[in-house]
PDB file of C-alpha atoms in Angstrom:
ATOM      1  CA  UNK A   1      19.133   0.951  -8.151  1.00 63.00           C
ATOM      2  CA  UNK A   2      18.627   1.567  -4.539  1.00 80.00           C
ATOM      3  CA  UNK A   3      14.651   1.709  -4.287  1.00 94.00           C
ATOM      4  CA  UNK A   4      13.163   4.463  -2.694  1.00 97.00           C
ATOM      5  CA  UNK A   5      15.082   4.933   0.284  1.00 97.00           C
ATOM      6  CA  UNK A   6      12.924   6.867   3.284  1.00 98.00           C
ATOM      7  CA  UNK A   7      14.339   8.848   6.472  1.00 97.00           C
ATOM      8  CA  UNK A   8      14.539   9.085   9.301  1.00 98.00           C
ATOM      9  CA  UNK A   9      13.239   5.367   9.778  1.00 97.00           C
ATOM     10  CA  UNK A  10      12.791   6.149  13.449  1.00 97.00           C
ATOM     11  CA  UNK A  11      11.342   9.405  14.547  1.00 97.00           C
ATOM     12  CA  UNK A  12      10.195   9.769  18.264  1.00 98.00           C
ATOM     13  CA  UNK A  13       8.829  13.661  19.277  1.00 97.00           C
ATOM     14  CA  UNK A  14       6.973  15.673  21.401  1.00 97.00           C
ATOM     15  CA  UNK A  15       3.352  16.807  20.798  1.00 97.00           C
ATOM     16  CA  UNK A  16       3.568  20.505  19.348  1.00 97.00           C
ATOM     17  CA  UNK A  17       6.547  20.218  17.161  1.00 97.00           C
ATOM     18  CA  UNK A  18       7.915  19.724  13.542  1.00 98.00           C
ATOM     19  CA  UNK A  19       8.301  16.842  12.021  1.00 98.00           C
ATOM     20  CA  UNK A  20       9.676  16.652   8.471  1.00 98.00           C
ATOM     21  CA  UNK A  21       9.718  12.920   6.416  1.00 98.00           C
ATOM     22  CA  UNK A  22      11.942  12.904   3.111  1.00 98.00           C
ATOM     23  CA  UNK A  23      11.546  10.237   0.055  1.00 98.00           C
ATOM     24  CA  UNK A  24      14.053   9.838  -2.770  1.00 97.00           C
ATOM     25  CA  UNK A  25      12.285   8.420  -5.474  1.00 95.00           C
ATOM     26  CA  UNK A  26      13.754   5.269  -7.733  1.00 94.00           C
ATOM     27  CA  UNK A  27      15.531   7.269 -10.787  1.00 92.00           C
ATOM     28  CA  UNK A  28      12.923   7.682 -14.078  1.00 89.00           C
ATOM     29  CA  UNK A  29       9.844   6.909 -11.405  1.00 90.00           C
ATOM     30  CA  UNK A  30       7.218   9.875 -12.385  1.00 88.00           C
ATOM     31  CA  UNK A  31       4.766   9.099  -9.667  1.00 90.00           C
ATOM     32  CA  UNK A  32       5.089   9.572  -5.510  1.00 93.00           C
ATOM     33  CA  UNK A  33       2.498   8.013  -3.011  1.00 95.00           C
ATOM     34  CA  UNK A  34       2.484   8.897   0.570  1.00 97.00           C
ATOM     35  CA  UNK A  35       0.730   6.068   3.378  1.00 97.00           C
ATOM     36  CA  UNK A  36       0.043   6.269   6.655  1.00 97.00           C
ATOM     37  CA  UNK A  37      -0.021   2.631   8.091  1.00 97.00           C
ATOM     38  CA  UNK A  38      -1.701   1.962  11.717  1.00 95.00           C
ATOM     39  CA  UNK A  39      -2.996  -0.770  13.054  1.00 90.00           C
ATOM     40  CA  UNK A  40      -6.468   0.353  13.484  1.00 89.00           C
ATOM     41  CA  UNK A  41      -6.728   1.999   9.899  1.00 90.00           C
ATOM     42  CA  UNK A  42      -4.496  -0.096   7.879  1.00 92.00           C
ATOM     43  CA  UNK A  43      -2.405   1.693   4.693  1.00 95.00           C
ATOM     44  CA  UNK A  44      -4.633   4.936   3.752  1.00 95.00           C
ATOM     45  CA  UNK A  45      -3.468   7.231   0.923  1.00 94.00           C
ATOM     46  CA  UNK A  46      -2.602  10.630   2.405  1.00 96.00           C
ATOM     47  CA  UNK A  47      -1.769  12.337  -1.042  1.00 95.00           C
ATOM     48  CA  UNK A  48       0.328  11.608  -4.413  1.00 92.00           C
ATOM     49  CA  UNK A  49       1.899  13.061  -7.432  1.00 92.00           C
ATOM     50  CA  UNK A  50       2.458  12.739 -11.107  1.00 88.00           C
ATOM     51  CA  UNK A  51       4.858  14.253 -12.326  1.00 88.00           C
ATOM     52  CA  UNK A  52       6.131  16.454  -9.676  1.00 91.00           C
ATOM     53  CA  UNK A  53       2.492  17.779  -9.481  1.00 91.00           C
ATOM     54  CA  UNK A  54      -0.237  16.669  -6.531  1.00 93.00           C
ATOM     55  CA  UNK A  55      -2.992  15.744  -8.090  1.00 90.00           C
ATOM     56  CA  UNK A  56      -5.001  14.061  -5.041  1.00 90.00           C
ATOM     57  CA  UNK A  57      -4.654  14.943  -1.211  1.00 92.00           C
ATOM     58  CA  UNK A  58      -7.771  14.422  -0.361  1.00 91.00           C
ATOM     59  CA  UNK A  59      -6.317  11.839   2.301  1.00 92.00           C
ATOM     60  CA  UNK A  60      -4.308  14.358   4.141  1.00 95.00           C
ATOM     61  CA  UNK A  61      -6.156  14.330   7.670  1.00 87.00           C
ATOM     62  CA  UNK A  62      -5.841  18.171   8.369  1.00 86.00           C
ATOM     63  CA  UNK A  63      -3.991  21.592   7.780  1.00 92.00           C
ATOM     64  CA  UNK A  64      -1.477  20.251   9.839  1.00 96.00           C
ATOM     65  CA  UNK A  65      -0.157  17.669   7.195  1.00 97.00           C
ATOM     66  CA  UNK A  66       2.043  19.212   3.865  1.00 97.00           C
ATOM     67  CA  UNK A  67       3.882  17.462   1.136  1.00 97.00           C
ATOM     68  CA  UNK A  68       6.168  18.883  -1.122  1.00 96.00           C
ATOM     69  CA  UNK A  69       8.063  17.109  -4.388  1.00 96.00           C
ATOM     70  CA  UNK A  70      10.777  19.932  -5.042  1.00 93.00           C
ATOM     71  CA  UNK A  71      12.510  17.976  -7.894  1.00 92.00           C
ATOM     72  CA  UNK A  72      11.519  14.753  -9.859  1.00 90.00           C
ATOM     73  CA  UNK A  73      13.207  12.782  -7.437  1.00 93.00           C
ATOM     74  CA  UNK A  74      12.498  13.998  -3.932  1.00 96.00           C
ATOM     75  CA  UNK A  75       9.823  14.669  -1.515  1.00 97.00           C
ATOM     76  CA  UNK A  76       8.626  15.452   1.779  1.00 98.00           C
ATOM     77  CA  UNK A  77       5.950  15.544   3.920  1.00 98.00           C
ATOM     78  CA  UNK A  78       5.757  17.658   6.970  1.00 98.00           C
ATOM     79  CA  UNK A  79       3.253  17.472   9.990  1.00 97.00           C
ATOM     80  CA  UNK A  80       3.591  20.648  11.765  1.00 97.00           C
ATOM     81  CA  UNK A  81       2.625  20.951  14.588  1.00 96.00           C
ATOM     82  CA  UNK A  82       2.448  17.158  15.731  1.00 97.00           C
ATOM     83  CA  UNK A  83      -0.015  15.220  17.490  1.00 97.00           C
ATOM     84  CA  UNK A  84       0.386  11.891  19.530  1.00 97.00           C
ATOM     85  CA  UNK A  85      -2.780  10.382  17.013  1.00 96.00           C
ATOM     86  CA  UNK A  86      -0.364  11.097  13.688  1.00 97.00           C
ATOM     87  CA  UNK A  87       1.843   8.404  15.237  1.00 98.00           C
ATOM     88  CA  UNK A  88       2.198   5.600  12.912  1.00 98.00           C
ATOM     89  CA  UNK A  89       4.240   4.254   9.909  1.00 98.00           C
ATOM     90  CA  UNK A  90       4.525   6.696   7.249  1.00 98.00           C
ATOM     91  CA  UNK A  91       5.384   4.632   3.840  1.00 98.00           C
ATOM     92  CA  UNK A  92       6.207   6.459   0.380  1.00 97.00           C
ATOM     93  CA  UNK A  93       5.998   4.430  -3.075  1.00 96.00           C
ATOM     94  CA  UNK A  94       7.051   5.636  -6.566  1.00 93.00           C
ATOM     95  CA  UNK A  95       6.077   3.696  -9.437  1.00 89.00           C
ATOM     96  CA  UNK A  96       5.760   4.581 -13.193  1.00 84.00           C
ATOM     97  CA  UNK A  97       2.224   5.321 -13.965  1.00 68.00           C
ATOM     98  CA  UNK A  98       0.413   4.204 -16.908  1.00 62.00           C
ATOM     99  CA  UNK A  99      -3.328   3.878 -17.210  1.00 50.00           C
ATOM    100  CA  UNK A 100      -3.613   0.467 -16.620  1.00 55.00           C
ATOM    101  CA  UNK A 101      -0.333  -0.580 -14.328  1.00 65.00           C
ATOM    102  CA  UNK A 102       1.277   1.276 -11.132  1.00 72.00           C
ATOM    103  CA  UNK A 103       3.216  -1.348  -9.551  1.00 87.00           C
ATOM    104  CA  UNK A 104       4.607   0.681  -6.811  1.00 92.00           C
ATOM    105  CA  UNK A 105       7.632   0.435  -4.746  1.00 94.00           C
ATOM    106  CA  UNK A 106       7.837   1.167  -1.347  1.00 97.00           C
ATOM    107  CA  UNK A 107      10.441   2.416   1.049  1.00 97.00           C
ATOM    108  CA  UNK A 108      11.020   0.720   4.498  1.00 97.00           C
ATOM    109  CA  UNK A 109       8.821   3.175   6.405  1.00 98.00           C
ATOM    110  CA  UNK A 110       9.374   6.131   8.964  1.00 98.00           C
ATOM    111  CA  UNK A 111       7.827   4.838  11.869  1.00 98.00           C
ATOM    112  CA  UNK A 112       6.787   8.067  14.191  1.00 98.00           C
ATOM    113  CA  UNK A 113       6.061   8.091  17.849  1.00 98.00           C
ATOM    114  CA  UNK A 114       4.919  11.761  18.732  1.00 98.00           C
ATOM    115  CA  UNK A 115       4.367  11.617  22.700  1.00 97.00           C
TER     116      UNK A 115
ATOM    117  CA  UNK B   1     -17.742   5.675  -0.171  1.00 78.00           C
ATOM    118  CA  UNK B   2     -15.336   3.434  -1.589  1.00 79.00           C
ATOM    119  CA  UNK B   3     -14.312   0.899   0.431  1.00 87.00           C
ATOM    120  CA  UNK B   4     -12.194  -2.651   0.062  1.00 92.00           C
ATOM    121  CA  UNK B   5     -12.299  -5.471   2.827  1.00 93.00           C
ATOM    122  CA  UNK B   6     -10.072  -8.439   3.255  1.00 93.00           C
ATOM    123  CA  UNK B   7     -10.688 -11.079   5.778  1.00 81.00           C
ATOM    124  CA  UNK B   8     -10.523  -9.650   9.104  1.00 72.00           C
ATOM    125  CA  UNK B   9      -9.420 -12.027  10.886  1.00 80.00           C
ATOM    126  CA  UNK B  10      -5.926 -13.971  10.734  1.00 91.00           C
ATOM    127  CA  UNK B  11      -5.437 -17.201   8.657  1.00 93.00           C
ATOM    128  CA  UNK B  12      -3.967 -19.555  10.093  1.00 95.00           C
ATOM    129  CA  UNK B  13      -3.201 -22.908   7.637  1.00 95.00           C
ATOM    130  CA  UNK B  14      -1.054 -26.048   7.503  1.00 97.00           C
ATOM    131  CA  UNK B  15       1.990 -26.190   5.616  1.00 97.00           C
ATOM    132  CA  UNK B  16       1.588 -27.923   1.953  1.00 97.00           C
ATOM    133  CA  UNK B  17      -2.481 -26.547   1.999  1.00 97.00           C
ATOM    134  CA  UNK B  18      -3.737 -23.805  -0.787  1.00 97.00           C
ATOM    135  CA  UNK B  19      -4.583 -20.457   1.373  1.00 96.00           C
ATOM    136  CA  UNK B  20      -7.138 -18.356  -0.306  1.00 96.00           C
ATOM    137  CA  UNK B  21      -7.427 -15.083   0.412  1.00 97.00           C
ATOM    138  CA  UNK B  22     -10.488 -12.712  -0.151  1.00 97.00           C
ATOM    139  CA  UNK B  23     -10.499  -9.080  -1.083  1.00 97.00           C
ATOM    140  CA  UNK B  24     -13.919  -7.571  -1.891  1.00 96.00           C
ATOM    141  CA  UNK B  25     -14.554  -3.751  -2.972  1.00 95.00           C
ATOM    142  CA  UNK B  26     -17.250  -1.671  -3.446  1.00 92.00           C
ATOM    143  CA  UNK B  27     -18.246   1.375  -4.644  1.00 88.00           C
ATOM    144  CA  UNK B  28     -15.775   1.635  -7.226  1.00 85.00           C
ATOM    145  CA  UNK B  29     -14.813   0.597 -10.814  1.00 85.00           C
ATOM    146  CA  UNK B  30     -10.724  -0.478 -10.824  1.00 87.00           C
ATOM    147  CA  UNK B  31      -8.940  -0.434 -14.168  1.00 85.00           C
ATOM    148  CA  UNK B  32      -6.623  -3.295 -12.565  1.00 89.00           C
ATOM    149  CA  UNK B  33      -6.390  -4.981  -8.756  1.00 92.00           C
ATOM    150  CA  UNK B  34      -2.588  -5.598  -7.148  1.00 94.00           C
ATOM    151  CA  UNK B  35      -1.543  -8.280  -4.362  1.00 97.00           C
ATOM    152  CA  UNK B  36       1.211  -7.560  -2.406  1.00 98.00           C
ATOM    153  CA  UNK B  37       3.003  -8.977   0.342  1.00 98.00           C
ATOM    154  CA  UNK B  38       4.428  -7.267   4.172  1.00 98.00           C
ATOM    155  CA  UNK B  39       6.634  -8.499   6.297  1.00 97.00           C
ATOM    156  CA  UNK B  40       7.191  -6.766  10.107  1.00 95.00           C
ATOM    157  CA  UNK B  41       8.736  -3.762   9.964  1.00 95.00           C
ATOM    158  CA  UNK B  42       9.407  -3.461   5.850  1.00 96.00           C
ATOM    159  CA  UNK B  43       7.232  -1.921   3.008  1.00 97.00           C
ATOM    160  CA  UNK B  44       5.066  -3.401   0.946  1.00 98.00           C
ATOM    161  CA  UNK B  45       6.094  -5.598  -1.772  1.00 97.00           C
ATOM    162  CA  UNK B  46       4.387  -6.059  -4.967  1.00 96.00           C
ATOM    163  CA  UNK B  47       3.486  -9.413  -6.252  1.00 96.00           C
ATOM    164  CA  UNK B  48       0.828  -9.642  -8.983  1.00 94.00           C
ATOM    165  CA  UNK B  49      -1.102  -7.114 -11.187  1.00 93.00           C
ATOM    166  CA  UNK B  50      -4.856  -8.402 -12.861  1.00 94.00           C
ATOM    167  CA  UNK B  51      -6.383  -6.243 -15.311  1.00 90.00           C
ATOM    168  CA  UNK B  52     -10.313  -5.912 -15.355  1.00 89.00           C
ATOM    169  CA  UNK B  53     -10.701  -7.642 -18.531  1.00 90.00           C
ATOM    170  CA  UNK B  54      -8.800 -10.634 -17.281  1.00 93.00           C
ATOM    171  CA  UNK B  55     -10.054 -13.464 -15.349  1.00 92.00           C
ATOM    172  CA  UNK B  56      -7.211 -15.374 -14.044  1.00 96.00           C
ATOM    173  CA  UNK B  57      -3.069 -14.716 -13.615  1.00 96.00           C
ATOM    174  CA  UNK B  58      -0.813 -17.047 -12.278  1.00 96.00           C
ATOM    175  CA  UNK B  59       2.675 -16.607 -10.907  1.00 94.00           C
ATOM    176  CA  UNK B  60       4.843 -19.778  -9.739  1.00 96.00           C
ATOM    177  CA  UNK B  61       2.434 -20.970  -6.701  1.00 97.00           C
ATOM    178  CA  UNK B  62       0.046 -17.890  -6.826  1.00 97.00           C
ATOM    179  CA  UNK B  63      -3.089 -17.140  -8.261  1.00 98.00           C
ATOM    180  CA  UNK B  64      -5.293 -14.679  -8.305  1.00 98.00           C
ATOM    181  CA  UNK B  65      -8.942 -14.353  -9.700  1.00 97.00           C
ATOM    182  CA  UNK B  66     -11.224 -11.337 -10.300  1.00 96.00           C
ATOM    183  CA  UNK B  67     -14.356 -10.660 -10.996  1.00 94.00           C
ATOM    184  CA  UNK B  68     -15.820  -7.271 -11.748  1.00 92.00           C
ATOM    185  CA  UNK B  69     -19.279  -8.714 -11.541  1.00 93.00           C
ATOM    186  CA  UNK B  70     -19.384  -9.935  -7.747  1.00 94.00           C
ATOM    187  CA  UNK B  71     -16.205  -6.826  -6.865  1.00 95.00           C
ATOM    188  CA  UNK B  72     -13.937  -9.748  -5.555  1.00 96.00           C
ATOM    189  CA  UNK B  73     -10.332 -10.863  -5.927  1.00 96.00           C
ATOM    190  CA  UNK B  74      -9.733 -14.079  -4.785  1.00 97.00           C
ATOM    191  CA  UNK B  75      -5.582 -14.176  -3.798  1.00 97.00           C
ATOM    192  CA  UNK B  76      -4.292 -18.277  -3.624  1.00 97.00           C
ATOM    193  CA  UNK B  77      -0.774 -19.984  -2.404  1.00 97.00           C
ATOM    194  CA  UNK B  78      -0.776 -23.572  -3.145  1.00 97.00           C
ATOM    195  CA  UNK B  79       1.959 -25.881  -1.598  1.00 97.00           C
ATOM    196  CA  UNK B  80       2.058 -22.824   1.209  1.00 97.00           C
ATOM    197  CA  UNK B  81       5.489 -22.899   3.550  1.00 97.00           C
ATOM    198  CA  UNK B  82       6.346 -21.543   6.362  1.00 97.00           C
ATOM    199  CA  UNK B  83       8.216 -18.715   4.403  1.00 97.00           C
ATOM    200  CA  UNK B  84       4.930 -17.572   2.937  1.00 98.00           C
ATOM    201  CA  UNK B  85       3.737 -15.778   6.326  1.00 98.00           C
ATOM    202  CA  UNK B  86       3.302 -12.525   6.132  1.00 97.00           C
ATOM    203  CA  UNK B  87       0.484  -9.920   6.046  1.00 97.00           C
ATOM    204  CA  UNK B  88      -1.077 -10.180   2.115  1.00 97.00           C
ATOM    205  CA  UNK B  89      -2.544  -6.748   0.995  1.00 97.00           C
ATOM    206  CA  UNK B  90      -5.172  -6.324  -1.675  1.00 96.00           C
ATOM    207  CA  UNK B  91      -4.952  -2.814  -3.896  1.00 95.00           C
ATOM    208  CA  UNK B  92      -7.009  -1.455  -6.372  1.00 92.00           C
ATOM    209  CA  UNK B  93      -6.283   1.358  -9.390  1.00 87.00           C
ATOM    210  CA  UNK B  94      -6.963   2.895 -12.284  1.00 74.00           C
ATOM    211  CA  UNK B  95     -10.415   4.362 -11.856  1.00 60.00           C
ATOM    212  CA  UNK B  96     -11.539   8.095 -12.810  1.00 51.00           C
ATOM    213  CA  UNK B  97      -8.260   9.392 -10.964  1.00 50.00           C
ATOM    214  CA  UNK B  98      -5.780   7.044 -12.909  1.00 53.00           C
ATOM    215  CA  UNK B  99      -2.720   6.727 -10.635  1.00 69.00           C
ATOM    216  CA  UNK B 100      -4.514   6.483  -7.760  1.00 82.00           C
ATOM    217  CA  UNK B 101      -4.158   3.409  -6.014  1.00 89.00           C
ATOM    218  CA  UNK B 102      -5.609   2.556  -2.506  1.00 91.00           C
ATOM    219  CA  UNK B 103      -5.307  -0.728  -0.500  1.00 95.00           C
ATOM    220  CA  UNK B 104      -7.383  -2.856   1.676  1.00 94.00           C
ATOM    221  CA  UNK B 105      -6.707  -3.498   5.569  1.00 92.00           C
ATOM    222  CA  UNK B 106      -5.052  -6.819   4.796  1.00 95.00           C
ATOM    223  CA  UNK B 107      -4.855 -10.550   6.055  1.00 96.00           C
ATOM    224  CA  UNK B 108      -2.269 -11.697   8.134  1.00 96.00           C
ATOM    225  CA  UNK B 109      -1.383 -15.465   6.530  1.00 97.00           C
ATOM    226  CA  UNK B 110       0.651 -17.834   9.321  1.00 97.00           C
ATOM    227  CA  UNK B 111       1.309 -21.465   7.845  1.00 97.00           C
ATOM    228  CA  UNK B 112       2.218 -23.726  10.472  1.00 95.00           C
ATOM    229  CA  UNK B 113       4.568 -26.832  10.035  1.00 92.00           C
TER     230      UNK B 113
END
């Protein structure tokens, strides 16, 4: 399997527009995590699935922020419109949940430089 | 709020010494706590899994302890290389919400030659 394989890995923009971040999940994975890694808040939970459903997105920082998981195996999450303080890594995970496991596995990261 | 520290500031050991690293939590009630490990510019990487109801799991060189009564993990690397520096990030799951898993800020671990 490929792991969960993240683009663009690079995104650099201007304040004001769209920015769109795609996951493919690892095949038979039935959960999705999105991160937001910066240096100043470390790796904070923006929102996740089960099951194709969100169940928790309390961590998305505004209206602004919106993730979507269209099929069991994809997902994205869109900032529109952008703001130089939502640069930062953007990491998703998969994992298969149980009650008591979740290893997840993480992409390589989108790192995003809105200026 | 709940909230999960790690030591703040950058450890710094000699090669062939046991680094310990500290991850304490409060405020909630994990069903299980996760180590993993980050490298510059790459994802996390999963390393170990404890369960509440255990006190102790060993994997090659690591260990890792955890105690629900004083809401710490303790994370150790004996015989530590040079290879083992990297940032080591504490996680914790499984409470009301069951999948939802959050992390601490992390500890950046350099072992020196």
């Amino acid at each position: 399997d490929a792991g969960v394989i993240q683009s663009p890995r690079h995104e650099v923009t201007e304040m004001g527009q769209e920015v769109t971040l795609r996951c493919k999940l690892i095949s038979g994975h039935n959960s999705l995590f999105w991160y937001r890694q910066t240096m100043m808040r470390g790796l904070e939970l923006l929102i996740y699935f089960n099951n194709n459903v969100p169940i928790d997105d309390s961590g998305m920082p505004e209206d602004r922020f919106s993730a979507k998981m269209p099929n069991a195996s994809f997902s994205t999450l869109k900032i529109q419109p952008s703001e130089p303080r939502d640069s930062a890594v953007y990491f998703c995970a998969s994992s298969l949940a149980t009650r008591n496991t979740g290893e997840l596995f993480f992409g390589e990261g989108s790192r995003l430089t809105v200026l | 709020s709940q909230k999960i520290e790690q030591n703040s500031e950058a450890l710094n050991i000699q090669e062939g010494k046991t680094a310990t690293l500290t991850c304490n939590y409060t405020n909630y009630s994990p069903a299980y706590l996760q180590w993993y490990r980050q490298d510059p510019g790459r994802g996390p990487v999963f390393l170990l899994l404890i369960r509440e109801n255990e006190k102790e799991k060993r994997k090659e060189r690591l260990k890792v302890t955890f105690d629900t009564t004083l809401k710490q993990s303790l994370f150790h690397i004996t015989a530590s290389q040079p290879a083992d520096s990297a940032t080591y990030l504490c996680a914790l799951g499984g409470d009301s919400s069951a999948s939802k898993i959050i992390f601490g800020s992390g500890t950046r671990l350099s072992i020196r030659p």
